[in-house]
Coordinates of C-alpha atoms in Angstrom, one line a residue:
Chain A
M1 CA 87.7 150.9 90.8
T2 CA 91.3 151.7 91.6
E3 CA 94.0 151.6 89.0
D4 CA 95.7 148.9 91.0
L5 CA 92.6 146.7 90.7
N6 CA 92.3 147.4 87.0
D7 CA 95.9 146.2 86.6
I8 CA 95.3 143.2 88.7
I9 CA 92.3 142.3 86.7
K10 CA 94.2 142.7 83.4
D11 CA 96.9 140.5 84.7
C12 CA 94.3 137.9 85.8
V13 CA 92.9 137.9 82.3
S14 CA 96.4 137.1 81.1
G15 CA 96.4 134.2 83.6
K16 CA 99.2 135.6 85.8
R17 CA 99.3 133.6 89.0
E18 CA 100.7 136.4 91.0
A19 CA 97.8 138.7 90.1
Q20 CA 95.3 135.9 90.8
A21 CA 96.8 135.5 94.3
Q22 CA 96.5 139.2 94.8
L23 CA 92.9 139.2 93.7
Y24 CA 92.2 136.4 96.0
Q25 CA 93.9 138.1 99.0
M26 CA 91.9 141.2 98.2
F27 CA 88.4 139.7 98.0
S28 CA 88.4 136.3 99.8
P29 CA 88.0 137.9 103.3
R30 CA 84.8 139.5 102.1
M31 CA 83.6 136.5 100.1
Y32 CA 84.3 133.8 102.7
P33 CA 81.5 135.1 105.0
V34 CA 79.1 135.2 102.1
C35 CA 80.0 131.5 101.4
L36 CA 79.6 130.7 105.1
Y37 CA 76.0 132.0 105.4
Y38 CA 75.0 130.3 102.1
T39 CA 76.3 126.9 103.1
K40 CA 75.8 124.5 105.9
D41 CA 79.3 124.4 107.3
Q42 CA 82.8 125.6 107.0
T43 CA 83.9 122.8 104.7
E44 CA 81.2 123.5 102.3
A45 CA 81.9 127.2 102.4
E46 CA 85.5 126.5 101.6
D47 CA 84.4 124.4 98.6
V48 CA 82.1 127.1 97.4
L49 CA 84.9 129.7 97.8
H50 CA 87.2 127.4 95.9
D51 CA 84.8 126.7 93.0
G52 CA 83.7 130.4 93.0
F53 CA 87.2 131.7 92.6
I54 CA 88.0 129.2 89.9
K55 CA 85.1 130.6 88.0
V56 CA 86.2 134.1 88.7
F57 CA 89.6 133.4 87.2
K58 CA 88.1 131.6 84.3
Y59 CA 85.6 134.2 83.4
V60 CA 87.4 137.4 84.5
S61 CA 87.8 138.4 80.9
Q62 CA 84.0 138.7 80.7
Y63 CA 83.9 141.4 83.4
K64 CA 83.2 144.6 81.4
G65 CA 83.9 147.1 84.1
S66 CA 80.3 148.1 84.5
G67 CA 79.3 147.8 88.1
S68 CA 81.3 146.9 91.1
F69 CA 83.8 144.1 90.7
E70 CA 83.1 143.0 94.2
G71 CA 79.4 142.7 93.3
W72 CA 80.4 140.7 90.3
I73 CA 82.4 138.3 92.4
R74 CA 79.7 138.1 95.0
R75 CA 77.1 137.1 92.4
I76 CA 79.5 134.3 91.3
M77 CA 79.8 133.1 94.8
I78 CA 76.1 133.1 95.4
N79 CA 75.4 131.3 92.1
T80 CA 78.0 128.7 93.0
A81 CA 76.4 128.2 96.3
L82 CA 73.0 127.9 94.5
E83 CA 74.3 125.3 92.1
R84 CA 75.6 123.3 95.0
F85 CA 72.4 123.7 96.8
R86 CA 70.3 122.5 93.9
T87 CA 72.4 119.3 93.5
Q88 CA 73.0 118.4 97.1
N89 CA 70.5 119.7 99.5
Y90 CA 67.4 117.7 99.0
L91 CA 67.3 115.3 101.8
Y92 CA 67.4 117.6 104.8
P93 CA 64.4 117.3 106.9
V94 CA 62.0 120.2 106.9
D95 CA 61.8 121.7 110.4
D96 CA 58.5 121.8 112.2
V97 CA 56.5 124.8 111.6
F98 CA 56.9 127.3 114.4
D99 CA 54.2 129.6 115.5
Y100 CA 54.7 133.0 114.0
I101 CA 56.1 135.3 116.6
N102 CA 55.3 138.9 116.5
D103 CA 58.1 140.8 114.8
Q104 CA 59.8 143.0 117.3
G105 CA 62.4 145.7 117.0
Y106 CA 66.0 144.5 117.3
D107 CA 67.7 147.9 117.2
N108 CA 68.9 147.5 120.7
I109 CA 70.8 144.3 120.1
I110 CA 72.1 144.8 116.6
S111 CA 75.3 146.4 117.7
N112 CA 76.1 143.7 120.2
I113 CA 75.5 140.6 118.2
T114 CA 78.5 139.2 116.5
F115 CA 78.8 137.8 113.0
D116 CA 79.5 134.3 114.4
E117 CA 76.5 134.4 116.7
L118 CA 74.2 135.4 113.8
L119 CA 75.8 132.8 111.6
D120 CA 75.1 130.1 114.2
I121 CA 71.5 131.2 114.3
V122 CA 71.1 131.3 110.5
K123 CA 72.7 127.9 110.2
E124 CA 70.1 126.3 112.3
L125 CA 67.7 126.9 109.4
S126 CA 67.2 124.0 107.0
P127 CA 69.1 124.6 103.7
Q128 CA 66.1 125.6 101.7
Y129 CA 64.8 128.0 104.4
R130 CA 68.2 129.5 104.8
M131 CA 68.6 129.9 101.0
V132 CA 65.2 131.5 100.6
F133 CA 65.7 133.8 103.5
N134 CA 69.2 134.8 102.4
L135 CA 68.1 135.5 98.8
Y136 CA 65.2 137.5 100.0
A137 CA 66.6 139.4 102.9
L138 CA 70.2 139.8 101.9
E139 CA 70.1 139.9 98.1
D140 CA 66.7 141.7 97.8
M141 CA 65.4 139.2 95.4
S142 CA 61.7 138.9 94.7
H143 CA 59.8 135.6 95.3
N144 CA 59.5 135.3 91.6
D145 CA 63.3 135.4 91.2
I146 CA 63.8 133.0 94.1
S147 CA 61.3 130.5 92.8
E148 CA 63.1 130.6 89.4
K149 CA 66.6 130.2 91.0
L150 CA 65.6 127.4 93.3
G151 CA 63.1 125.7 91.0
I152 CA 60.3 126.0 93.5
S153 CA 56.9 127.7 93.3
V154 CA 56.3 131.3 94.4
G155 CA 54.0 130.0 97.1
T156 CA 56.7 127.7 98.4
S157 CA 59.1 130.6 98.5
K158 CA 56.8 132.8 100.5
S159 CA 56.0 129.9 102.8
N160 CA 59.7 129.1 103.3
L161 CA 60.4 132.8 104.1
S162 CA 57.7 133.0 106.6
R163 CA 58.8 129.8 108.3
A164 CA 62.5 130.9 108.2
R165 CA 61.6 134.2 109.8
A166 CA 59.6 132.5 112.5
I167 CA 62.5 130.2 113.3
L168 CA 65.0 133.0 113.4
Q169 CA 62.8 135.1 115.7
E170 CA 62.3 132.2 117.9
K171 CA 66.1 131.5 118.1
V172 CA 66.9 135.1 118.7
A173 CA 64.3 135.4 121.4
K174 CA 65.4 132.2 123.0
K175 CA 69.0 133.3 123.1
Y176 CA 68.1 136.4 125.0
Q177 CA 65.6 134.7 127.3
I178 CA 68.3 132.2 128.3
D179 CA 70.9 134.9 128.8
K180 CA 68.4 137.2 130.5
N181 CA 70.9 139.9 129.9
L182 CA 69.1 141.8 127.3
N183 CA 69.3 145.0 129.2
K184 CA 73.1 144.6 129.5
L185 CA 73.4 144.2 125.8
V186 CA 71.6 147.4 125.0
V187 CA 73.9 150.2 124.0
Chain B
M1 CA 60.7 144.8 92.8
T2 CA 59.3 145.5 96.2
T3 CA 60.3 143.6 99.2
E4 CA 58.6 143.8 102.5
K5 CA 61.3 143.7 105.0
K6 CA 60.8 142.6 108.6
N7 CA 62.9 143.6 111.5
I8 CA 64.4 140.2 111.7
D9 CA 65.5 140.6 108.1
I10 CA 67.2 143.8 108.9
L11 CA 68.9 142.3 112.0
I12 CA 70.3 139.5 110.0
K13 CA 71.3 141.6 107.0
K14 CA 73.1 144.2 109.2
G15 CA 74.8 141.5 111.1
L16 CA 76.0 139.5 108.2
E17 CA 76.7 142.0 105.5
G18 CA 80.1 143.6 105.4
A19 CA 81.6 140.9 107.6
V20 CA 85.3 140.2 106.9
K21 CA 86.8 136.8 107.7
S22 CA 89.8 135.3 106.1
P23 CA 89.5 131.7 104.8
P24 CA 92.1 129.1 105.9
P25 CA 95.3 129.4 104.0
Y26 CA 94.9 125.9 102.4
V27 CA 92.0 127.2 100.4
W28 CA 94.3 129.2 98.2
D29 CA 96.6 126.2 97.9
K30 CA 93.7 124.2 96.5
I31 CA 92.7 127.0 94.2
S32 CA 96.2 127.3 92.9
A33 CA 96.5 123.5 92.4
S34 CA 93.1 123.5 90.5
L35 CA 94.3 126.4 88.3
N36 CA 97.4 124.4 87.5
T37 CA 95.2 121.5 86.5
V38 CA 93.0 123.7 84.3
K39 CA 96.1 125.2 82.7
S40 CA 97.8 121.9 82.1
G41 CA 94.5 120.6 80.7
R42 CA 94.4 123.5 78.2
K43 CA 98.1 122.9 77.4
L44 CA 97.4 119.3 76.8
L45 CA 94.5 120.2 74.5
I46 CA 96.8 122.6 72.6
Y47 CA 99.5 120.0 72.3
W48 CA 96.9 117.4 71.3
L49 CA 95.5 119.7 68.6
A50 CA 99.0 120.6 67.4
A51 CA 99.8 116.9 67.2
A52 CA 96.6 116.2 65.4
S53 CA 97.3 119.0 62.9
F54 CA 100.9 117.8 62.5
T55 CA 99.6 114.3 61.9
L56 CA 97.1 115.6 59.3
L57 CA 99.8 117.6 57.6
I58 CA 102.2 114.6 57.5
G59 CA 99.3 112.5 56.2
F60 CA 98.5 114.8 53.4
S61 CA 102.1 115.4 52.6
A62 CA 102.8 111.7 52.5
G63 CA 99.8 111.1 50.5
Y64 CA 100.7 113.8 48.0
Y65 CA 104.3 112.5 47.8
L66 CA 103.1 108.9 47.2
A67 CA 100.6 110.1 44.7
M68 CA 103.2 112.0 42.8
K69 CA 105.9 109.4 43.2
K70 CA 104.9 107.7 40.0
N71 CA 105.6 111.0 38.2
T72 CA 109.1 111.2 39.6
G73 CA 110.4 111.1 36.1
I74 CA 108.2 113.9 35.1
N75 CA 109.6 116.0 37.9
N76 CA 113.1 115.1 37.0
I77 CA 112.8 116.1 33.4
E78 CA 110.7 119.0 34.2
N79 CA 113.2 120.4 36.6
I80 CA 116.0 119.8 34.2
A81 CA 114.0 121.5 31.5
K82 CA 113.0 124.4 33.7
N83 CA 116.1 125.0 35.7
N84 CA 118.9 123.8 33.4
N85 CA 117.9 125.0 30.1
D86 CA 121.5 125.2 29.0
N87 CA 122.5 121.8 30.3
Q88 CA 122.1 119.8 27.1
E89 CA 124.1 116.9 28.4
I90 CA 121.7 116.0 31.2
I91 CA 118.7 116.1 28.9
N92 CA 120.5 113.9 26.4
K93 CA 121.2 111.4 29.2
Q94 CA 117.5 111.2 30.0
A95 CA 116.7 110.8 26.4
S96 CA 119.3 108.1 26.1
Q97 CA 117.6 106.2 28.9
A98 CA 114.4 106.5 27.1
A99 CA 116.0 105.2 24.0
D100 CA 117.0 102.0 25.8
I101 CA 113.4 101.4 26.8
S102 CA 112.3 102.0 23.3
D103 CA 114.9 99.5 22.1
N104 CA 113.4 96.8 24.3
N105 CA 110.0 97.6 22.9
Q106 CA 111.1 96.0 19.7
E107 CA 110.5 92.5 21.1
H108 CA 106.8 93.4 21.5
S109 CA 106.3 95.2 18.3
Q110 CA 106.8 93.3 15.1
N111 CA 107.2 95.4 11.9
T112 CA 108.6 98.2 13.9
K113 CA 111.9 99.7 13.4
T114 CA 114.0 101.8 15.7
D115 CA 115.2 105.0 14.4
K116 CA 117.0 107.8 16.1
K117 CA 115.3 111.1 15.6
E118 CA 115.9 114.5 16.9
I119 CA 113.1 116.2 18.7
A120 CA 113.3 119.8 19.4
L121 CA 111.4 120.9 22.5
I122 CA 110.6 124.5 22.5
N123 CA 110.3 125.8 25.9
K124 CA 108.0 128.6 25.1
P125 CA 108.2 131.0 28.1
E126 CA 111.9 131.2 27.7
S127 CA 111.7 130.9 24.0
K128 CA 114.6 128.5 24.0
T129 CA 114.9 125.4 22.0
K130 CA 116.3 122.2 23.5
K131 CA 117.3 119.3 21.5
F132 CA 117.9 115.7 22.4
T133 CA 117.9 112.4 20.7
L134 CA 115.7 109.4 21.4
S135 CA 114.7 106.2 19.9
P136 CA 111.1 106.1 19.3
T137 CA 109.3 103.1 17.9
K138 CA 107.9 103.5 14.5
T139 CA 104.6 102.3 13.3
E140 CA 103.0 102.6 9.9
K141 CA 101.2 105.6 11.0
S142 CA 103.8 107.6 12.8
P143 CA 107.5 107.5 13.5
I144 CA 106.8 107.8 17.2
S145 CA 104.1 105.6 18.5
I146 CA 102.7 107.2 21.6
Q147 CA 100.0 104.6 21.7
A148 CA 102.5 101.8 21.8
L149 CA 103.9 103.3 24.9
N150 CA 100.5 103.2 26.5
I151 CA 100.2 106.9 27.1
S152 CA 97.1 108.8 26.5
T153 CA 98.0 112.1 25.2
P154 CA 96.3 115.3 24.3
K155 CA 95.8 115.4 20.6
A156 CA 97.7 118.5 20.1
I157 CA 100.8 116.9 21.6
E158 CA 100.3 113.7 19.7
K159 CA 100.2 115.5 16.4
S160 CA 103.0 117.8 17.1
A161 CA 105.1 115.0 18.4
V162 CA 104.6 112.7 15.4
L163 CA 105.1 114.5 12.2
P164 CA 107.6 117.2 12.3
L165 CA 109.4 115.7 15.2
I166 CA 109.7 119.2 16.4
A167 CA 107.3 119.7 19.2
D168 CA 106.2 123.0 20.3
I169 CA 105.5 122.0 23.9
P170 CA 104.7 124.4 26.7
N171 CA 106.3 123.8 30.1
Q172 CA 103.5 121.6 31.4
Q173 CA 103.5 119.4 28.4
L174 CA 107.3 119.1 28.4
A175 CA 106.9 117.2 31.6
F176 CA 104.5 114.8 30.0
H177 CA 106.7 114.3 27.1
A178 CA 109.6 113.3 29.3
D179 CA 107.3 110.8 31.1
L180 CA 107.2 108.8 27.9
Y181 CA 110.6 107.6 28.4
Y182 CA 111.3 107.4 32.0
P183 CA 111.7 103.9 33.3
E184 CA 110.3 104.5 36.8
S185 CA 107.2 106.2 35.6
G186 CA 105.4 103.0 35.4
I187 CA 105.2 103.1 31.6
Q188 CA 106.2 99.9 30.1
P189 CA 106.7 99.3 26.4
Q190 CA 104.2 96.5 26.3
N191 CA 101.5 95.6 24.0
N192 CA 98.7 98.0 23.4
N193 CA 95.9 96.0 25.1
E194 CA 97.4 96.2 28.6
K195 CA 96.4 99.1 30.9
P196 CA 99.4 101.2 32.0
H197 CA 98.4 101.2 35.7
Q198 CA 95.3 100.7 37.7
K199 CA 93.5 103.9 38.7
R200 CA 93.1 104.2 42.5
N201 CA 89.6 104.7 43.7
K202 CA 89.6 107.5 46.2
I203 CA 86.2 107.8 47.8
S204 CA 84.3 105.2 49.8
I205 CA 81.1 105.5 51.7
G206 CA 79.6 103.0 54.1
T207 CA 77.9 102.2 57.3
N208 CA 79.2 100.8 60.5
I209 CA 77.7 99.3 63.7
S210 CA 79.4 97.9 66.7
P211 CA 78.7 96.3 70.1
V212 CA 80.1 98.5 72.8
I213 CA 81.2 97.9 76.4
A214 CA 80.8 101.3 78.0
Y215 CA 81.9 102.6 81.4
R216 CA 83.4 105.8 82.9
S217 CA 86.3 106.9 85.0
I218 CA 85.5 109.4 87.7
Q219 CA 87.5 111.9 89.6
N220 CA 86.7 113.7 92.7
T221 CA 88.3 117.2 92.6
G222 CA 88.0 118.4 96.1
S223 CA 84.5 118.0 97.6
N224 CA 82.5 115.2 99.0
F225 CA 80.3 115.1 96.0
Y226 CA 77.5 113.2 97.6
D227 CA 76.9 114.0 101.2
L228 CA 73.7 112.2 100.6
A229 CA 75.4 109.0 99.9
N230 CA 77.8 109.5 102.7
A231 CA 75.1 110.1 105.2
S232 CA 73.0 107.2 104.2
R233 CA 75.4 104.6 103.2
N234 CA 78.3 104.8 105.7
S235 CA 79.2 101.2 105.2
L236 CA 80.3 102.0 101.7
A237 CA 80.8 105.7 101.7
G238 CA 82.6 107.5 104.5
N239 CA 83.6 111.1 104.6
S240 CA 86.8 111.0 102.7
L241 CA 87.2 111.9 99.0
E242 CA 88.5 108.4 98.2
S243 CA 85.5 106.7 99.9
D244 CA 83.1 108.8 97.7
K245 CA 84.9 107.6 94.7
S246 CA 85.1 104.0 95.8
Y247 CA 81.4 104.2 96.7
F248 CA 80.5 104.8 93.0
N249 CA 83.0 102.4 91.8
T250 CA 81.4 99.8 94.0
I251 CA 77.8 100.4 92.9
E252 CA 78.4 101.1 89.2
S253 CA 79.5 98.7 86.6
P254 CA 80.1 98.6 82.8
R255 CA 77.2 98.2 80.5
L256 CA 76.7 96.7 77.0
T257 CA 75.3 99.0 74.4
Y258 CA 75.9 99.8 70.7
T259 CA 77.2 102.4 68.3
G260 CA 76.4 103.0 64.7
G261 CA 76.5 105.4 61.9
F262 CA 77.7 106.3 58.4
G263 CA 81.2 107.0 57.2
I264 CA 83.1 108.4 54.3
D265 CA 86.7 107.6 53.4
Y266 CA 89.0 109.6 51.2
S267 CA 92.0 107.8 50.0
V268 CA 94.9 110.2 50.0
S269 CA 97.3 107.5 48.9
H270 CA 97.5 103.7 48.9
R271 CA 98.6 103.9 52.5
I272 CA 96.7 106.8 54.0
T273 CA 93.0 107.5 54.2
I274 CA 91.1 110.4 55.8
S275 CA 87.8 109.3 57.4
S276 CA 84.8 111.2 58.6
G277 CA 81.1 110.5 59.0
I278 CA 78.4 110.7 61.6
N279 CA 77.8 108.3 64.4
L280 CA 75.4 107.8 67.3
S281 CA 77.6 106.7 70.1
N282 CA 76.3 105.4 73.4
Y283 CA 78.1 105.5 76.7
G284 CA 77.0 104.9 80.3
Y285 CA 77.0 102.3 82.9
N286 CA 74.8 100.2 85.2
S287 CA 74.1 101.1 88.8
M288 CA 73.6 98.2 91.2
E289 CA 72.1 100.4 93.9
I290 CA 69.6 103.0 93.3
F291 CA 69.3 105.9 95.7
V292 CA 66.0 107.8 95.4
S293 CA 65.3 110.9 97.3
E294 CA 63.4 114.1 96.9
D295 CA 63.7 117.7 97.8
N296 CA 62.6 119.3 101.0
N297 CA 59.1 120.1 100.0
A298 CA 58.3 117.0 98.1
L299 CA 57.2 119.3 95.3
N300 CA 60.1 118.8 93.0
N301 CA 61.2 115.8 91.1
K302 CA 62.9 113.0 92.8
I303 CA 66.5 112.6 92.2
I304 CA 68.5 109.5 91.8
N305 CA 72.1 109.4 92.5
S306 CA 74.6 108.6 89.8
S307 CA 78.1 109.6 89.1
A308 CA 77.1 111.2 85.8
G309 CA 74.9 113.6 87.8
D310 CA 71.4 113.7 89.2
I311 CA 68.6 112.1 87.4
L312 CA 65.3 113.9 87.5
V313 CA 62.2 111.7 87.6
E314 CA 60.0 113.4 85.1
E315 CA 56.6 111.8 85.9
S316 CA 55.1 108.9 87.6
R317 CA 56.8 105.8 86.3
G318 CA 55.5 102.9 88.5
S319 CA 56.8 101.4 91.6
L320 CA 60.0 100.0 93.1
Q321 CA 60.4 97.5 95.8
D322 CA 63.4 97.7 98.1
D323 CA 65.3 95.0 99.9
L324 CA 62.8 95.0 102.8
G325 CA 59.8 94.6 100.6
K326 CA 58.8 98.2 100.9
T327 CA 57.1 99.5 97.8
F328 CA 58.1 102.9 96.7
M329 CA 56.1 104.8 94.2
L330 CA 58.1 106.7 91.7
S331 CA 56.1 109.8 91.3
Q332 CA 56.6 113.5 91.7
S333 CA 54.2 114.1 94.5
S334 CA 54.6 111.2 96.8
Y335 CA 56.8 111.8 99.8
G336 CA 59.2 109.1 100.6
S337 CA 62.5 108.4 102.1
A338 CA 65.8 107.2 100.5
L339 CA 65.7 103.8 99.0
F340 CA 68.3 101.3 98.1
L341 CA 67.6 98.5 95.7
S342 CA 70.5 96.1 95.6
Q343 CA 68.6 93.6 93.4
E344 CA 67.6 96.1 90.8
K345 CA 69.9 97.6 88.2
M346 CA 69.6 101.1 86.8
N347 CA 70.8 101.5 83.3
V348 CA 72.3 104.9 82.7
N349 CA 72.6 105.8 79.1
L350 CA 74.4 108.8 77.6
S351 CA 73.9 109.1 73.8
F352 CA 76.0 111.4 71.7
I353 CA 76.0 112.4 68.0
E354 CA 79.7 112.3 66.9
I355 CA 81.3 113.6 63.8
P356 CA 84.7 111.8 63.7
L357 CA 87.7 112.9 61.8
S358 CA 90.5 110.4 61.6
I359 CA 93.5 109.1 59.7
K360 CA 93.9 105.5 58.8
Y361 CA 97.3 104.1 57.8
Y362 CA 97.2 100.9 55.9
F363 CA 99.7 98.1 55.8
G364 CA 99.6 95.1 53.5
G365 CA 98.4 94.3 50.0
T366 CA 95.7 95.7 47.9
S367 CA 92.8 93.4 48.7
Q368 CA 93.5 92.7 52.4
K369 CA 95.0 95.3 54.7
I370 CA 95.6 96.0 58.3
Y371 CA 95.2 99.5 59.4
V372 CA 95.8 101.8 62.3
N373 CA 93.1 104.4 62.9
T374 CA 93.2 107.5 65.2
G375 CA 91.2 110.6 65.4
I376 CA 88.9 112.9 67.4
A377 CA 85.2 113.7 67.2
P378 CA 83.1 116.6 68.4
S379 CA 80.4 114.9 70.5
F380 CA 77.0 116.5 70.9
L381 CA 74.7 115.2 73.6
A382 CA 71.6 113.5 72.2
S383 CA 70.1 112.2 75.4
G384 CA 71.0 111.3 78.9
S385 CA 68.5 109.0 80.5
A386 CA 68.1 106.2 83.1
E387 CA 65.9 103.2 83.2
L388 CA 65.3 100.2 85.4
K389 CA 67.0 97.4 83.6
S390 CA 64.7 94.5 84.5
Q391 CA 61.4 96.3 84.2
Q392 CA 62.3 98.6 81.3
I393 CA 60.9 101.5 83.3
K394 CA 62.2 104.9 82.2
L395 CA 63.1 106.9 85.2
G396 CA 64.0 110.3 83.8
K397 CA 66.6 112.6 82.4
I398 CA 70.2 113.2 83.6
D399 CA 70.2 116.8 84.5
A400 CA 73.8 117.9 84.3
V401 CA 75.6 116.6 81.3
K402 CA 77.4 119.0 78.9
S403 CA 75.9 119.4 75.5
Y404 CA 79.2 119.6 73.7
N405 CA 82.2 117.3 74.3
T406 CA 85.2 116.0 72.5
V407 CA 86.1 112.3 72.2
G408 CA 89.3 110.8 71.1
F409 CA 89.5 107.4 69.6
A410 CA 92.0 104.9 68.3
G411 CA 91.8 101.4 66.9
I412 CA 93.6 98.7 64.8
G413 CA 91.5 97.2 62.0
Y414 CA 91.4 94.7 59.3
S415 CA 90.0 95.5 55.9
S416 CA 89.2 93.3 52.9
F417 CA 87.5 93.6 49.6
I418 CA 84.5 91.2 49.2
F419 CA 82.3 90.3 46.2
N420 CA 84.4 92.4 43.9
N421 CA 86.7 95.4 44.2
K422 CA 83.9 97.7 45.1
F423 CA 82.8 96.4 48.4
R424 CA 85.1 96.5 51.4
F425 CA 84.5 95.0 54.8
C426 CA 86.3 96.1 57.8
I427 CA 86.4 95.2 61.5
E428 CA 88.2 97.3 64.1
P429 CA 88.5 97.0 67.8
R430 CA 88.3 100.6 69.0
L431 CA 88.7 102.6 72.2
R432 CA 86.8 105.8 72.6
Y433 CA 87.6 108.1 75.5
M434 CA 85.9 111.4 76.3
L435 CA 88.6 114.0 76.6
N436 CA 86.6 116.2 78.9
P437 CA 84.4 115.4 81.9
V438 CA 80.8 115.3 80.7
S439 CA 79.2 116.4 84.0
K440 CA 78.5 120.1 84.4
I441 CA 79.1 119.9 88.1
D442 CA 82.7 121.0 88.9
Y443 CA 83.4 118.6 91.7
I444 CA 82.4 115.5 89.7
R445 CA 84.5 114.6 86.8
N446 CA 83.0 111.8 84.8
Y447 CA 84.9 110.6 81.7
P448 CA 82.8 108.1 79.7
Y449 CA 84.7 105.6 77.6
S450 CA 83.9 102.6 75.6
F451 CA 85.5 99.6 73.9
S452 CA 83.8 98.6 70.6
L453 CA 84.2 96.1 67.9
T454 CA 83.4 98.3 64.9
T455 CA 82.2 96.4 61.8
G456 CA 81.7 98.3 58.6
L457 CA 80.8 97.8 55.0
F458 CA 82.0 100.4 52.4
Y459 CA 81.3 100.9 48.8
T460 CA 84.2 102.3 46.8
F461 CA 83.6 104.6 43.9

């Protein structure tokens, strides 16, 4: 952690608005994408970012300096998204179960796919599938942790992950079948 | 923890992680505005606590002043004795006033004579002797009848004051001695059978109960807090913040409930009383439309919308019938769709244990008084639940209400002694308002409040 960041954090603890603005400018570009792939749309992502940063400023005095400050903020954002998920996303229809598609290598397209394209694909998942998939694949959480966080059974978590993967694979495959340009995308 | 990663996981992770994208500028404006609100809320709390402390301080000071007012003479003479040991003239003046009273006393006391005596008051710490003259009344027993002046005195003083007429009185007792003769001290040279002044009873305990009309005010702080409601009830709830708020204001209404508890009053003075106690206070509201849903998997509890937060259905509670005659089973495992019941009412109840601390200021006479009461109370959540009003079916628990809250209250009451001077009845219209939003969810701010007609019966010791 740089001295600058330490100073900014200290000033945030004192409630200085200028420091809060600096902190926001520093971390919001990296947190906003996190909010985007944990929520259903841009409006909700902005709300999570808003609520998350309010918590950051409220509890910044509790940050003890152990571990990455960015990681600390990221956890707050994810927990804020989870809270929101638990209270809001319970009426979305469950997608039909897709046939499981053989997992294939994607090395050849990773460098060509953009954040927005991936985001669009991930957002096609139902909220719960998306949440389970994100927590498992991006946050490296176990099914036990996920079941605890979301209030679902371990079996449900596994099932959701499996379905989410199937859907994602299908979407990715579809995208490249439609384009028929897979070869051109290979670097 | 071991995670078995698939290629698709790696693709998504590599693609999403480390992305940088700036949020729209207005997000910071909203955050900044919210921080101002939080700050002003804290400031308000600090001001409020400062005002409450100041009120308490003023209350105690006023009470102390009023309690000591009857001893003004004591203070005067004491100050004279302490601070102006060499000012013989002032002491003599006070003594002369005392002599006048004593002269009047002759009307009430036959066979008494007035005789000017000299009393030497030895102010021990300074070892100085002060002298002044006074006109005590004589009785057969003693030249100065302390009893005739209706003063209960320590024996040591009585003895020393009577016989030698030279009293060796320490500072503290000097004040008492002066009190004998000061006209405003409440001591009247009357006959011996009359009490000097009535002792004020300081402590009362009692019980109170009140019917309550409870409701809540809600604020939406930046999100559509029920997309669910918006999506399913567009006729009432649109997509704007205001329509969310108006949606709940349309479907929810005040409810009738009760509050009760025990109280203790400490009378600081005839005007001011400090009150505390413990109360069970109910808040809440009725909801005219009930919106039932469940999570994606139909494995979790059903949730029923309410502005206080989601209500988790704990177990199978029976069935509901919607406007179209469709029966909906309220159970954890049955899978169903959203349901509106415009004919049914859901009763949302929030119960809190409160420990009030308040100040009452009384106007009027001794037996009947009007008072103003204001104070705060820490408020601990006892239960948050919902039931169907007509069928008395308990639906479940409200999931997101804070355990600790603070309520402010104020009222104007009437108090009167009944039966005798021990029992006191009071009736007080009172407003309670939760000073913080009770919902844990940031984007819903639900402030319960209630109007009550508090009736109480107190026993005074």
